[in-house]
Amino acid sequence: MSRSNLLVLATGGTIAGIAGHAMRQDYRAGQIGIDQWLADAQSLGMEARLTGRQIANVDSKDIGPAIWSELYEAITDAIADDAIDGIIVTHGTDTAEETAFALDLTLPVTKPVVLVGAMRPADAVGSDGMRNFVNAVRVASDPDAAGRGVLLVMGDRVLAARDARKVRTRGTDDAFRGFPRGGVALVTPGALEWFGRPWRESDGARFTFPREWPRVPILYAAAGVEAAMVGRLVDAHCDDPAASGIVVAGVGEGNMPESVTAELARLASEGLVVVRASRVDEGLVDREPEDAANGSIAARALNPQKARILLKILLANAVRDPEAIQAAFDDP
Ligand code: ASP
C-alpha cells in the first residue's frame, strides 16, 4: 500500500461502541473517541497516515441533516486540500446507507470517500470493526476508488452508495447487500479487487447540498391501509403540500389500495410529488402507464429511505418537473 494521507471523520455507531463485557448483549454505540481509535489502528502497522476528526459520537439513529452538513463541509475542505488523498467516515450501520447516498448525490468524485461501520462493538468476541476499518483504509488509499462516488465498506465487500442497504439486524457476514448491483469490489487488509471501471461520467457534484432539507414523509403501505393516512401524513409533515413530496413504501412493485392511489393522485394534481417505492427488500419499481395518469414517479431500484433522500435533494434544488424527477430516479 502506498503511503497515503487519509482524513478520518468519526461520527460514532457500533464501530465505536463498547459493551463493557464480552458476553453482554446490550452495548452503547459511540463510546470510543477518534484519537483512541486511530492509536489502535496505527499499532497494526498500517502504512497510511491517518488524521482524525470527531464530528459526532452518536448512534446513527440520531444522524440527519445537521451531521450530514458537517460531514459535507469537512469532506469538501478535504477534497480541496492537496495534502489529503482520501476520506473515511466511521458511522453507525443503521443509517449508513442514507448518509452515504446523501453525500454521494452532493459531493464531487475526485477523491475516494468511504463510509465504514461495524455490526459488533469493539470489545465483542469477534468484533468486526477494526477489520472493516483497515479494509476501508485500503479502499480510501487507492486512487482508483475516485470516480465511483461514495463507497461503503462492510466486511470484505465494497458497495456503492446507491446500492448499499442494511438487510440484517444481526451478524457480520451478510448484514449489507448491494442492489441492483451487488458489491463493486472485494477488499481485505492485503488486497483490493475492483469489478469494473469507475462509472461516474463527470467529476462534479450532481446536486447542490441543501441548506434546508424539505420534509418528505414515507407512507408505509400494508394490507388495508386507509386513504385517510395520506391526509394525516401530508398535513403533519409537508410544510406546503403544493411544493412538497411523499414517498410510498408500497406493497410488491410499489402498489397500494385504490383508495390510497386516488387520494395521492388528487394531491399530485395540486402539486405534491408522489414517489412509488417498494417495501420489498430488493424491490424494483418500474414506471407504469398509471403513473402518467396519476402524476406519480417510480422509484426504480431505490428503497423508500433512499427515495426520500433523493426527493428531498431534488426539491431543495428546485427540480419539480415530473420528467426531470423521473430521470433522476432512473439514473440516481
Ligand atoms: N445502532 C447502531 C448505529 O447505527 C448500529 C450499528 O452501528 O451497527 O449506530
Short mmCIF file of C-alpha atoms and ligand atoms in Angstrom, two decimals:
data_model
loop_
_atom_site.label_atom_id
_atom_site.label_comp_id
_atom_site.label_asym_id
_atom_site.label_seq_id
_atom_site.Cartn_x
_atom_site.Cartn_y
_atom_site.Cartn_z
CA MET A 1 0.00 0.00 0.00
CA SER A 2 1.43 3.41 -0.89
CA ARG A 3 1.80 5.92 1.91
CA SER A 4 -1.38 7.92 1.55
CA ASN A 5 -2.73 10.61 3.81
CA LEU A 6 -6.27 9.94 4.90
CA LEU A 7 -8.67 12.04 6.90
CA VAL A 8 -10.92 10.02 9.20
CA LEU A 9 -14.16 11.70 10.22
CA ALA A 10 -15.77 9.89 13.15
CA THR A 11 -19.50 10.00 13.88
CA GLY A 12 -19.94 7.11 16.34
CA GLY A 13 -22.01 3.95 15.86
CA THR A 14 -21.25 0.40 16.89
CA ILE A 15 -17.78 0.62 15.38
CA ALA A 16 -17.07 3.00 18.28
CA GLY A 17 -19.29 1.02 20.64
CA ILE A 18 -18.43 -0.68 23.93
CA ALA A 19 -20.34 -3.36 25.84
CA GLY A 20 -18.00 -3.44 28.83
CA HIS A 21 -18.13 -7.24 28.87
CA ALA A 22 -17.60 -9.67 26.01
CA MET A 23 -20.68 -11.68 26.98
CA ARG A 24 -23.15 -8.81 27.10
CA GLN A 25 -25.92 -8.45 24.55
CA ASP A 26 -26.51 -4.73 25.08
CA TYR A 27 -23.86 -2.08 24.50
CA ARG A 28 -23.51 1.64 23.96
CA ALA A 29 -22.75 2.92 20.47
CA GLY A 30 -20.42 5.89 20.03
CA GLN A 31 -18.08 5.48 23.03
CA ILE A 32 -14.55 5.32 21.62
CA GLY A 33 -13.05 8.64 20.57
CA ILE A 34 -11.26 9.02 17.25
CA ASP A 35 -7.83 9.57 18.87
CA GLN A 36 -8.04 6.27 20.72
CA TRP A 37 -9.37 4.52 17.60
CA LEU A 38 -6.54 5.80 15.40
CA ALA A 39 -3.90 4.91 18.00
CA ASP A 40 -5.23 1.32 18.00
CA ALA A 41 -5.35 1.27 14.21
CA GLN A 42 -1.83 2.66 13.77
CA SER A 43 -0.48 0.00 16.12
CA LEU A 44 -1.34 -2.54 13.40
CA GLY A 45 1.45 -1.11 11.27
CA MET A 46 -0.61 0.42 8.50
CA GLU A 47 1.34 2.46 6.01
CA ALA A 48 -1.31 5.12 5.52
CA ARG A 49 -1.02 8.27 7.62
CA LEU A 50 -4.29 8.86 9.41
CA THR A 51 -5.56 12.13 10.80
CA GLY A 52 -8.79 12.12 12.75
CA ARG A 53 -11.61 14.49 13.49
CA GLN A 54 -14.56 13.81 15.74
CA ILE A 55 -17.70 15.10 14.02
CA ALA A 56 -20.07 13.41 16.49
CA ASN A 57 -20.14 10.29 18.66
CA VAL A 58 -23.71 9.09 18.40
CA ASP A 59 -25.85 6.13 17.46
CA SER A 60 -26.67 6.64 13.80
CA LYS A 61 -30.40 6.69 14.51
CA ASP A 62 -29.72 10.29 15.54
CA ILE A 63 -27.90 11.26 12.33
CA GLY A 64 -29.64 13.56 9.87
CA PRO A 65 -29.19 16.87 8.04
CA ALA A 66 -27.18 18.60 10.81
CA ILE A 67 -24.44 15.95 10.82
CA TRP A 68 -24.66 15.47 7.04
CA SER A 69 -23.94 19.16 6.73
CA GLU A 70 -20.86 18.95 8.98
CA LEU A 71 -19.61 15.93 7.03
CA TYR A 72 -20.25 17.66 3.73
CA GLU A 73 -18.26 20.75 4.80
CA ALA A 74 -15.37 18.70 6.20
CA ILE A 75 -15.17 16.47 3.12
CA THR A 76 -15.42 19.43 0.75
CA ASP A 77 -12.45 21.05 2.54
CA ALA A 78 -10.52 17.77 2.42
CA ILE A 79 -11.17 17.34 -1.29
CA ALA A 80 -9.72 20.82 -1.85
CA ASP A 81 -6.67 20.03 0.31
CA ASP A 82 -3.73 18.68 -1.72
CA ALA A 83 -2.30 17.07 1.42
CA ILE A 84 -5.25 14.67 1.73
CA ASP A 85 -5.62 11.68 -0.58
CA GLY A 86 -8.84 10.17 0.67
CA ILE A 87 -11.56 10.45 3.30
CA ILE A 88 -13.04 7.81 5.60
CA VAL A 89 -16.23 8.33 7.63
CA THR A 90 -16.88 5.97 10.54
CA HIS A 91 -20.63 5.61 11.00
CA GLY A 92 -23.33 3.51 12.64
CA THR A 93 -24.77 0.92 10.31
CA ASP A 94 -28.45 1.74 10.87
CA THR A 95 -28.47 4.82 8.65
CA ALA A 96 -25.10 4.47 6.90
CA GLU A 97 -26.79 3.90 3.56
CA GLU A 98 -28.67 7.19 3.90
CA THR A 99 -25.65 9.29 4.82
CA ALA A 100 -23.63 7.62 2.06
CA PHE A 101 -26.35 8.35 -0.52
CA ALA A 102 -26.90 11.97 0.61
CA LEU A 103 -23.15 12.62 0.26
CA ASP A 104 -22.94 10.66 -2.99
CA LEU A 105 -25.54 12.93 -4.59
CA THR A 106 -23.86 16.15 -3.48
CA LEU A 107 -20.07 15.65 -3.48
CA PRO A 108 -17.67 15.67 -6.41
CA VAL A 109 -15.93 12.36 -7.06
CA THR A 110 -12.32 13.48 -7.37
CA LYS A 111 -11.08 11.67 -4.23
CA PRO A 112 -12.09 8.44 -2.52
CA VAL A 113 -14.81 8.90 0.10
CA VAL A 114 -15.52 5.73 2.08
CA LEU A 115 -18.02 5.07 4.88
CA VAL A 116 -17.36 2.19 7.25
CA GLY A 117 -19.22 0.70 10.20
CA ALA A 118 -19.38 -2.46 12.26
CA MET A 119 -22.06 -4.85 13.42
CA ARG A 120 -20.32 -5.73 16.70
CA PRO A 121 -18.95 -3.36 19.32
CA ALA A 122 -15.21 -3.01 19.69
CA ASP A 123 -14.94 -5.26 22.77
CA ALA A 124 -17.23 -8.05 21.49
CA VAL A 125 -15.86 -11.51 20.76
CA GLY A 126 -15.18 -11.49 17.01
CA SER A 127 -15.63 -7.74 16.67
CA ASP A 128 -15.63 -6.72 13.01
CA GLY A 129 -14.87 -3.01 13.48
CA MET A 130 -11.10 -2.87 13.14
CA ARG A 131 -11.01 -5.25 10.19
CA ASN A 132 -13.68 -3.25 8.40
CA PHE A 133 -11.74 -0.09 9.17
CA VAL A 134 -8.45 -1.50 7.84
CA ASN A 135 -10.34 -2.58 4.72
CA ALA A 136 -11.71 0.96 4.38
CA VAL A 137 -8.16 2.32 4.69
CA ARG A 138 -7.12 0.13 1.78
CA VAL A 139 -10.04 1.33 -0.36
CA ALA A 140 -9.57 5.02 0.51
CA SER A 141 -5.83 4.73 -0.24
CA ASP A 142 -6.49 3.56 -3.79
CA PRO A 143 -6.71 6.46 -6.28
CA ASP A 144 -8.88 4.16 -8.40
CA ALA A 145 -11.62 4.47 -5.76
CA ALA A 146 -12.28 8.00 -7.03
CA GLY A 147 -14.86 8.29 -9.79
CA ARG A 148 -17.11 5.77 -8.09
CA GLY A 149 -18.94 8.15 -5.80
CA VAL A 150 -19.23 7.50 -2.08
CA LEU A 151 -18.48 3.89 -1.15
CA LEU A 152 -19.44 1.79 1.86
CA VAL A 153 -17.17 -0.94 3.23
CA MET A 154 -18.77 -3.67 5.33
CA GLY A 155 -16.95 -6.94 5.85
CA ASP A 156 -14.78 -7.65 2.85
CA ARG A 157 -17.29 -6.09 0.47
CA VAL A 158 -17.29 -2.66 -1.12
CA LEU A 159 -20.72 -1.31 -2.04
CA ALA A 160 -21.67 1.81 -3.96
CA ALA A 161 -23.79 4.30 -2.01
CA ARG A 162 -26.67 3.96 -4.45
CA ASP A 163 -26.81 0.18 -4.00
CA ALA A 164 -25.91 -0.32 -0.33
CA ARG A 165 -28.65 -1.43 2.03
CA LYS A 166 -28.68 -2.90 5.50
CA VAL A 167 -30.60 -6.18 5.27
CA ARG A 168 -29.90 -7.85 8.63
CA THR A 169 -30.01 -6.57 12.17
CA ARG A 170 -27.52 -9.15 13.48
CA GLY A 171 -24.42 -10.92 12.27
CA THR A 172 -21.48 -9.68 10.27
CA ASP A 173 -21.44 -11.74 7.11
CA ASP A 174 -24.39 -10.57 5.08
CA ALA A 175 -25.67 -7.61 7.05
CA PHE A 176 -25.31 -5.38 3.98
CA ARG A 177 -26.10 -6.11 0.38
CA GLY A 178 -25.95 -4.14 -2.82
CA PHE A 179 -29.00 -3.80 -5.06
CA PRO A 180 -29.29 -3.74 -8.03
CA ARG A 181 -25.52 -4.09 -8.24
CA GLY A 182 -24.03 -6.40 -5.65
CA GLY A 183 -20.57 -5.42 -4.44
CA VAL A 184 -18.36 -3.25 -6.65
CA ALA A 185 -15.13 -4.64 -5.19
CA LEU A 186 -13.75 -7.20 -2.76
CA VAL A 187 -11.28 -5.99 -0.17
CA THR A 188 -9.12 -7.47 2.53
CA PRO A 189 -6.41 -5.73 4.54
CA GLY A 190 -3.93 -7.05 1.96
CA ALA A 191 -5.78 -6.84 -1.37
CA LEU A 192 -8.40 -4.90 -3.31
CA GLU A 193 -10.13 -6.16 -6.43
CA TRP A 194 -12.45 -3.83 -8.37
CA PHE A 195 -15.11 -5.46 -10.52
CA GLY A 196 -15.15 -2.75 -13.19
CA ARG A 197 -14.06 0.74 -14.17
CA PRO A 198 -15.23 3.90 -12.35
CA TRP A 199 -18.75 4.69 -13.57
CA ARG A 200 -19.34 8.35 -12.82
CA GLU A 201 -19.19 10.22 -16.12
CA SER A 202 -18.19 13.60 -14.75
CA ASP A 203 -16.19 14.63 -11.69
CA GLY A 204 -18.61 17.26 -10.46
CA ALA A 205 -21.28 17.10 -7.77
CA ARG A 206 -24.66 16.05 -9.13
CA PHE A 207 -26.71 18.36 -6.90
CA THR A 208 -26.12 21.30 -4.62
CA PHE A 209 -26.02 20.29 -0.96
CA PRO A 210 -29.27 21.64 0.55
CA ARG A 211 -29.10 24.41 3.14
CA GLU A 212 -32.68 23.50 4.09
CA TRP A 213 -33.89 19.91 3.80
CA PRO A 214 -37.57 19.76 2.84
CA ARG A 215 -39.59 17.34 4.91
CA VAL A 216 -40.66 14.24 2.95
CA PRO A 217 -42.75 11.64 4.82
CA ILE A 218 -42.84 7.93 3.97
CA LEU A 219 -46.23 6.23 3.88
CA TYR A 220 -45.78 2.54 4.69
CA ALA A 221 -48.40 0.58 2.75
CA ALA A 222 -49.88 -2.58 4.24
CA ALA A 223 -52.99 -4.65 3.76
CA GLY A 224 -55.99 -2.43 4.48
CA VAL A 225 -54.03 0.82 4.88
CA GLU A 226 -56.56 3.67 4.79
CA ALA A 227 -56.58 6.63 2.43
CA ALA A 228 -57.06 8.89 5.45
CA MET A 229 -53.42 8.13 6.39
CA VAL A 230 -52.31 10.14 3.37
CA GLY A 231 -54.00 13.33 4.55
CA ARG A 232 -52.72 12.89 8.10
CA LEU A 233 -49.14 12.43 6.94
CA VAL A 234 -49.21 15.27 4.45
CA ASP A 235 -50.88 17.67 6.89
CA ALA A 236 -48.41 16.84 9.65
CA HIS A 237 -45.21 16.56 7.65
CA CYS A 238 -45.38 18.66 4.48
CA ASP A 239 -44.80 22.37 5.03
CA ASP A 240 -46.55 23.30 1.79
CA PRO A 241 -48.25 20.29 0.13
CA ALA A 242 -48.21 22.08 -3.23
CA ALA A 243 -44.39 22.22 -3.07
CA SER A 244 -43.58 19.04 -1.15
CA GLY A 245 -43.32 15.34 -1.72
CA ILE A 246 -44.18 11.97 -0.25
CA VAL A 247 -42.70 8.50 -0.74
CA VAL A 248 -44.90 5.42 -0.57
CA ALA A 249 -43.26 2.20 0.61
CA GLY A 250 -45.72 0.25 -1.50
CA VAL A 251 -46.58 -3.42 -1.38
CA GLY A 252 -44.99 -5.52 -4.13
CA GLU A 253 -43.96 -3.39 -7.07
CA GLY A 254 -44.91 -0.09 -5.42
CA ASN A 255 -48.62 -0.87 -5.17
CA MET A 256 -51.23 0.41 -2.69
CA PRO A 257 -55.02 0.22 -2.30
CA GLU A 258 -57.05 2.03 -4.99
CA SER A 259 -58.38 4.50 -2.44
CA VAL A 260 -54.82 5.50 -1.46
CA THR A 261 -53.81 5.83 -5.12
CA ALA A 262 -56.83 8.06 -5.77
CA GLU A 263 -56.08 10.32 -2.81
CA LEU A 264 -52.42 10.63 -3.82
CA ALA A 265 -53.40 11.35 -7.44
CA ARG A 266 -55.66 14.14 -6.21
CA LEU A 267 -52.81 15.69 -4.19
CA ALA A 268 -50.38 15.18 -7.09
CA SER A 269 -52.70 17.20 -9.33
CA GLU A 270 -52.30 20.02 -6.77
CA GLY A 271 -48.51 19.84 -6.85
CA LEU A 272 -47.45 17.15 -4.34
CA VAL A 273 -44.66 14.96 -5.75
CA VAL A 274 -45.62 11.31 -5.18
CA VAL A 275 -42.91 8.63 -5.46
CA ARG A 276 -43.82 4.94 -5.51
CA ALA A 277 -41.13 2.74 -3.93
CA SER A 278 -41.45 -0.79 -2.56
CA ARG A 279 -41.38 -2.18 0.95
CA VAL A 280 -39.88 -5.37 -0.55
CA ASP A 281 -36.17 -5.56 0.19
CA GLU A 282 -34.98 -6.00 -3.38
CA GLY A 283 -37.98 -4.30 -4.93
CA LEU A 284 -37.57 -2.82 -8.38
CA VAL A 285 -40.44 -0.43 -9.16
CA ASP A 286 -40.80 0.31 -12.84
CA ARG A 287 -42.82 3.11 -14.36
CA GLU A 288 -46.32 2.00 -15.33
CA PRO A 289 -48.96 3.62 -17.59
CA GLU A 290 -50.96 4.68 -14.49
CA ASP A 291 -48.04 6.84 -13.35
CA ALA A 292 -48.72 9.31 -16.16
CA ALA A 293 -52.42 9.41 -15.29
CA ASN A 294 -51.80 9.69 -11.54
CA GLY A 295 -48.86 12.07 -11.73
CA SER A 296 -46.61 9.67 -9.82
CA ILE A 297 -42.91 8.81 -10.08
CA ALA A 298 -41.44 5.28 -9.97
CA ALA A 299 -38.55 4.91 -7.51
CA ARG A 300 -36.94 2.21 -9.65
CA ALA A 301 -34.20 0.47 -7.61
CA LEU A 302 -34.14 2.93 -4.69
CA ASN A 303 -35.64 1.71 -1.44
CA PRO A 304 -38.06 4.08 0.36
CA GLN A 305 -35.43 5.66 2.62
CA LYS A 306 -33.13 6.41 -0.32
CA ALA A 307 -36.04 7.59 -2.47
CA ARG A 308 -36.81 10.03 0.35
CA ILE A 309 -33.24 11.39 0.32
CA LEU A 310 -33.20 11.84 -3.45
CA LEU A 311 -36.60 13.53 -3.41
CA LYS A 312 -35.52 15.91 -0.62
CA ILE A 313 -32.42 16.86 -2.61
CA LEU A 314 -34.40 17.32 -5.84
CA LEU A 315 -36.98 19.54 -4.13
CA ALA A 316 -34.24 21.56 -2.43
CA ASN A 317 -32.60 22.02 -5.84
CA ALA A 318 -35.96 23.24 -7.25
CA VAL A 319 -36.30 20.21 -9.52
CA ARG A 320 -40.09 19.85 -9.78
CA ASP A 321 -40.69 18.86 -13.37
CA PRO A 322 -42.04 15.25 -13.24
CA GLU A 323 -39.91 14.16 -16.19
CA ALA A 324 -36.75 15.54 -14.61
CA ILE A 325 -37.65 13.88 -11.30
CA GLN A 326 -38.29 10.55 -13.03
CA ALA A 327 -34.98 10.88 -14.90
CA ALA A 328 -33.14 11.36 -11.60
CA PHE A 329 -34.74 8.20 -10.22
CA ASP A 330 -33.95 6.30 -13.43
CA ASP A 331 -30.26 7.15 -13.06
CA PRO A 332 -29.55 8.01 -9.42
N1 ASP B 1 -27.36 1.33 16.34
C1 ASP B 1 -26.04 1.33 15.76
C2 ASP B 1 -25.87 2.58 14.93
O1 ASP B 1 -26.37 2.64 13.85
C3 ASP B 1 -25.88 0.10 14.95
C4 ASP B 1 -24.56 -0.07 14.28
O2 ASP B 1 -23.73 0.82 14.18
O3 ASP B 1 -24.30 -1.22 13.81
O4 ASP B 1 -25.26 3.49 15.39
#
